[in-house]
Coordinates of C-alpha atoms in Angstrom, one line a residue:
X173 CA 7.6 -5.4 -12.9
X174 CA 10.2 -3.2 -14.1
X175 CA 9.8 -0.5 -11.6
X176 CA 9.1 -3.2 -9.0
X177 CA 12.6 -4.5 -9.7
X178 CA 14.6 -1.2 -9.7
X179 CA 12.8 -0.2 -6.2
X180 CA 13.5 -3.4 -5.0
X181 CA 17.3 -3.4 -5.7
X182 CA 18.1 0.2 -4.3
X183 CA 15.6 -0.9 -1.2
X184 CA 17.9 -3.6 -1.0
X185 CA 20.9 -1.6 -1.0
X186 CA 19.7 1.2 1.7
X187 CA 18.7 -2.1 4.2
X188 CA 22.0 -3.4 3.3
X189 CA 24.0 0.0 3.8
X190 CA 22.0 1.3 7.2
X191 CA 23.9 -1.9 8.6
X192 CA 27.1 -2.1 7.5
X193 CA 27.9 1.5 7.7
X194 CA 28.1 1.3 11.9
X195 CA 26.2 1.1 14.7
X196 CA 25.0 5.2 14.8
X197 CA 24.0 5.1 11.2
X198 CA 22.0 1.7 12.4
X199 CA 20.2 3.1 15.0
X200 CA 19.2 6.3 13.7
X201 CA 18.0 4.9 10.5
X202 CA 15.6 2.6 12.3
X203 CA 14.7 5.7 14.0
X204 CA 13.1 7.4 11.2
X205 CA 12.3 4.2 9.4
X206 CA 9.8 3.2 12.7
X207 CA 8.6 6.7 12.9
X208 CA 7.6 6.3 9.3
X209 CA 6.0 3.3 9.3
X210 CA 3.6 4.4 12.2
X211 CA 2.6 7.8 10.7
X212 CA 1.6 5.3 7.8
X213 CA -0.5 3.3 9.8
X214 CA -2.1 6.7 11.1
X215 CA -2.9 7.4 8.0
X216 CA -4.3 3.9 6.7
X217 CA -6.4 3.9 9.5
X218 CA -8.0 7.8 9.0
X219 CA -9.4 6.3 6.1
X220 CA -12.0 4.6 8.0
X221 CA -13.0 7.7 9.8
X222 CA -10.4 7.4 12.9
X223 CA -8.1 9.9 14.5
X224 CA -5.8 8.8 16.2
X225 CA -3.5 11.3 18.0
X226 CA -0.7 11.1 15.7
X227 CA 1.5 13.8 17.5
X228 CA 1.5 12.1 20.4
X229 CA 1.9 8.8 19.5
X230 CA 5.1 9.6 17.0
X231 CA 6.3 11.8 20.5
X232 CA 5.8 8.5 22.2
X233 CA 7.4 6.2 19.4
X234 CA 10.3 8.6 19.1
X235 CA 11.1 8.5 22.6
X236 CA 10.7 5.1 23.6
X237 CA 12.8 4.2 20.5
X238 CA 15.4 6.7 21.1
X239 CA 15.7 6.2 24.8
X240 CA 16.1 2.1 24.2
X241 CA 18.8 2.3 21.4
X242 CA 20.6 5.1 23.5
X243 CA 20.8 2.6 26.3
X244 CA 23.4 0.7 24.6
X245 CA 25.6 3.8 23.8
X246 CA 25.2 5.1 27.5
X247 CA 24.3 2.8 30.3
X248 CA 21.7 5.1 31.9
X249 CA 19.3 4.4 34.4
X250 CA 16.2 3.2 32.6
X251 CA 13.5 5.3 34.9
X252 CA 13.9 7.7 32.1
X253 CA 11.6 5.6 30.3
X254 CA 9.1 6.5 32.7
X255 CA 8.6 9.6 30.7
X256 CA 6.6 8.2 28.3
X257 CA 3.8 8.2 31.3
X258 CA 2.4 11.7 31.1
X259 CA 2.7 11.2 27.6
X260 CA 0.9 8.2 27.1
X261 CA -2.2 9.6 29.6
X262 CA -2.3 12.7 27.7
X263 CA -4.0 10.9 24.9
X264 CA -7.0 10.9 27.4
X265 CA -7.3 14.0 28.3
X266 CA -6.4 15.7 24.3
X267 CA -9.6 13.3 23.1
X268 CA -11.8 15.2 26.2
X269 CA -11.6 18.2 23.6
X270 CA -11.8 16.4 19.9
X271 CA -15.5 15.7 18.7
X272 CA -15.6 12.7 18.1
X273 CA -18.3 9.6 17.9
X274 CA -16.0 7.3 19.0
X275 CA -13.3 8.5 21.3
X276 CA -11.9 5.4 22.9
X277 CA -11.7 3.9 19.0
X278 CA -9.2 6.8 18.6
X279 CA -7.6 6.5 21.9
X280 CA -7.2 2.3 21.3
X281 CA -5.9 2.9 18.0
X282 CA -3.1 5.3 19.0
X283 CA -2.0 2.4 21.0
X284 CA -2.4 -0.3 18.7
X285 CA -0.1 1.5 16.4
X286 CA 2.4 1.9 18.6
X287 CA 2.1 -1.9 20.2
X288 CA 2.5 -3.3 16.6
X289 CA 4.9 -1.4 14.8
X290 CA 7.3 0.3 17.5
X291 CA 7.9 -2.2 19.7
X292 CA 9.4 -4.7 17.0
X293 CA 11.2 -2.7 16.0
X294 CA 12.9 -1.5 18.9
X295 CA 13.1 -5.6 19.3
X296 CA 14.9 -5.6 15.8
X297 CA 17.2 -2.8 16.3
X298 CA 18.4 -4.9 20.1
X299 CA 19.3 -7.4 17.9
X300 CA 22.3 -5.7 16.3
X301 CA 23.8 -5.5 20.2
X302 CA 23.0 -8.9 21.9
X303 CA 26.8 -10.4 20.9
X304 CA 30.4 -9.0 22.3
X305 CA 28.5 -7.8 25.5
X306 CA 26.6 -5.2 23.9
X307 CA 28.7 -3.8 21.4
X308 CA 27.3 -3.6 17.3
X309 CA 27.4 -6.6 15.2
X310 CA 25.6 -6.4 12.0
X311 CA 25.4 -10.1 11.1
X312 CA 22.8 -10.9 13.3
X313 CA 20.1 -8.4 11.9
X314 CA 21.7 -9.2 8.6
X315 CA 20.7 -12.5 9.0
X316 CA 17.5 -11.9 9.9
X317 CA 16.8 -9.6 7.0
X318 CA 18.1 -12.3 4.7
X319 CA 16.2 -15.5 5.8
X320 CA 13.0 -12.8 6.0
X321 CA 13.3 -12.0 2.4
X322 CA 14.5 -15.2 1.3
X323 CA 11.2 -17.0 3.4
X324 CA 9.3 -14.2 1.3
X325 CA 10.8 -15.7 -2.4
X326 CA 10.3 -19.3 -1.4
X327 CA 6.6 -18.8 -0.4
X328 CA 5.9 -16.6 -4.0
X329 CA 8.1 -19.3 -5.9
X330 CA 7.1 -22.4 -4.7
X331 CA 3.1 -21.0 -4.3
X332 CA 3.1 -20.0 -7.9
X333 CA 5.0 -23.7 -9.0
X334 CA 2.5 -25.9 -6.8
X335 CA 0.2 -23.9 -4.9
X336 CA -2.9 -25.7 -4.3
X337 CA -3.8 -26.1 -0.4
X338 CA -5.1 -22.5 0.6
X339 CA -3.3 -21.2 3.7
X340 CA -5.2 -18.4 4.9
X341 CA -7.9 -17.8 2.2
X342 CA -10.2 -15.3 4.3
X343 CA -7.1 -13.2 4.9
X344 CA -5.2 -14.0 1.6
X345 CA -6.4 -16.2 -0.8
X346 CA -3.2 -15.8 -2.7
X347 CA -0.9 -17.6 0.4
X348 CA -0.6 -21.6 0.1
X349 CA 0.8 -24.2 2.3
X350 CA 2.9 -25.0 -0.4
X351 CA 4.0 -22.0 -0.4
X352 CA 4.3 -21.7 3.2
X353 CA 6.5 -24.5 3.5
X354 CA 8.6 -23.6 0.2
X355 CA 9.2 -20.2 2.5
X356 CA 10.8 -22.2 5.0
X357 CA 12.9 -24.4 3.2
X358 CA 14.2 -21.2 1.5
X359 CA 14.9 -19.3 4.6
X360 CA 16.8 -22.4 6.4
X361 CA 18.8 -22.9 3.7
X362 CA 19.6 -19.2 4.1
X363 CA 20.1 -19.7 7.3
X364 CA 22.4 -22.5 6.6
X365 CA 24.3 -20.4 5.0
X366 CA 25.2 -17.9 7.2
X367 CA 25.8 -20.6 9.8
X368 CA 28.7 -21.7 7.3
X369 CA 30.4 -17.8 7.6
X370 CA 29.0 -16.2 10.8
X371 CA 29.7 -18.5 14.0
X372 CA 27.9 -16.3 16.5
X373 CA 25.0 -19.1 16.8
X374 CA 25.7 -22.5 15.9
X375 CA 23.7 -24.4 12.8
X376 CA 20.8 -25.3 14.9
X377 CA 20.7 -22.1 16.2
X378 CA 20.2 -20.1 13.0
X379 CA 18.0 -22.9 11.5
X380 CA 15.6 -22.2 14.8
X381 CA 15.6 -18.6 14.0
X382 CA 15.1 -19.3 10.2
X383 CA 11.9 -21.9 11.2
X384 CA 10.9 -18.8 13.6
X385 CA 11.0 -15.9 11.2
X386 CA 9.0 -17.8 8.4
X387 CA 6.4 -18.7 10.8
X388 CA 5.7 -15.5 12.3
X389 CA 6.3 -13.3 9.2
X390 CA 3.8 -15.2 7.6
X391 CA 1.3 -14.8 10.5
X392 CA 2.6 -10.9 10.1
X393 CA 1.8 -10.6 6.9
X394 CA -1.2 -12.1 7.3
X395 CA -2.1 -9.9 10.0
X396 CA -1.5 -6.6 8.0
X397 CA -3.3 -8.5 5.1
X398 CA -6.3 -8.5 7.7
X399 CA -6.1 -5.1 8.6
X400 CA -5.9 -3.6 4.9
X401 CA -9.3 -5.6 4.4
X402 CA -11.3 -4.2 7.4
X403 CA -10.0 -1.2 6.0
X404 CA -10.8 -1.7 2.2
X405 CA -7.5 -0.4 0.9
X406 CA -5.0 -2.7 -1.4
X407 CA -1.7 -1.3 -0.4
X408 CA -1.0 0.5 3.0
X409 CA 0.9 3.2 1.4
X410 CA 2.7 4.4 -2.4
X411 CA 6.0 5.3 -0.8
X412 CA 7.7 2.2 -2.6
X413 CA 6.6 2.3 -6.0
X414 CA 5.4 -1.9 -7.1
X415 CA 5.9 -2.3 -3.5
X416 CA 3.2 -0.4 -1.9
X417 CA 4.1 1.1 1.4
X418 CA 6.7 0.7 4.1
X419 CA 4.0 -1.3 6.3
X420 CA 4.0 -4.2 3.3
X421 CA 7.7 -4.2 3.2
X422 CA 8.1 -5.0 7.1
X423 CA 4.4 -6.5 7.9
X424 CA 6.6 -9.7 8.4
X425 CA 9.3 -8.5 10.6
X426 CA 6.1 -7.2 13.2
X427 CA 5.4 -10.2 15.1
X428 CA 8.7 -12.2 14.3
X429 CA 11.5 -9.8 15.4
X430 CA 9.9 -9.7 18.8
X431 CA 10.1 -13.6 19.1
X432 CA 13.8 -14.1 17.4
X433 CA 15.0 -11.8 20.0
X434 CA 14.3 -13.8 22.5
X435 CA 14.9 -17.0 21.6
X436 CA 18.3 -15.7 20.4
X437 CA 18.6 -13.8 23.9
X438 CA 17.6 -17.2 25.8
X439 CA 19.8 -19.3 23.4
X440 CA 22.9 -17.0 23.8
X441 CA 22.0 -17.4 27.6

């Protein structure tokens, strides 16, 4: 517990510090931290006898990523993302010359990884530069950082206080509906919160987001919870000691950051 604490307090402070420290330090450090968790997920999955083309897809990630946060430093033409073509397509042709028994299972997992765990975070990284007509505002991400982690203490409180209904038991016998909804109450009043200091959506805007981000980083986590278990492994990495790896610090932000940013994008609009 101890260590768990003191990794969690200077995680804390790196989150907190990659955003308030301006928009370059932002964007690079999502950079590396997306690159990261994907060559984790590479690995998990070469436990089970898979290899994926890990070169190529970080090549892939790196410029996708890169390319996207660039965009709103220089408003290039975005045709330069067609680079990622040849790229992508050489994943076919480099598994022509691997042995392998199953060559699309590598192929489709190349993919998968990058689908999953790239994309939402290029999602989460746009969400720093949808106010002031692009320019770098921290609260937003902030926010959403905040109401994730609170949703996260809500579910473990309130589960271990009156957990009884199982959520997801197959997946995660641990998660309760309790639980669930303890998660939300925690993240709106989070949310609540912010709406009090921070007037770039109004209160039922941020409480949409909050209901949003519990939802949908529940589903995350149950999501990387199911892909651990195919995969018989307890944690998806050891990079965060009592915290496992960088995949079970950010399963929820997967499938939510995606869907925040649009309904913030369409309720902006």
């Amino acid at each position: 517990m101890k260590t768990r604490a003191i990794t969690g307090f200077f995680f804390l402070i790196i989150m907190v510090g990659s955003l308030l420290l301006g928009d370059k330090v932002f964007s690079v450090f999502y950079l590396l931290l997306s690159t990261a968790t994907l060559f984790e997920f590479y690995k998990l999955i070469k436990k089970a006898g898979i290899r994926p083309h890990i070169i190529i897809g970080l090549i892939a990630a790196v410029l996708v990523f890169g390319l996207s946060a660039l965009f709103f430093y220089i408003k290039f033409d975005l045709k330069y993302l067609l680079l990622i073509i040849p790229i992508v397509f050489s994943v076919f042709i480099t598994e022509l010359y691997k042995k392998s028994k199953i060559p699309f299972g590598n192929i489709s997992y190349t993919f998968v990884g990058f689908i999953f765990i790239t994309i939402p975070f290029i999602f989460f990284h746009a969400l720093g530069f949808l106010f002031n007509g692009g320019d770098f505002n921290w609260k937003l991400p902030l926010g959403f950082l905040c109401m994730l982690w609170a949703n996260d203490t809500g579910a473990y409180l309130f589960g271990v206080k009156f957990g009884k209904r199982k959520l997801f038991e197959r997946h995660s016998p641990k998660k309760s509906w309790e639980g669930f909804f303890g998660g939300i109450l925690t993240s709106m009043l989070v949310a609540y919160i912010f709406s009090q200091q921070f007037h770039q959506l109004p209160l039922l805007g941020w409480l949409g987001m909050a209901i949003i981000i519990s939802t949908f980083g529940t589903l995350g986590d149950l999501v990387e919870s199911m892909l651990k278990r195919s995969f018989d492994t307890k944690d998806s990495g050891s990079l965060l000691p009592g915290h496992g790896g960088l995949l079970d610090r950010f399963d929820g932000l997967l499938l939510s950051a995606p869907i925040v940013y649009v309904y913030v994008y369409l309720f902006i609009n």
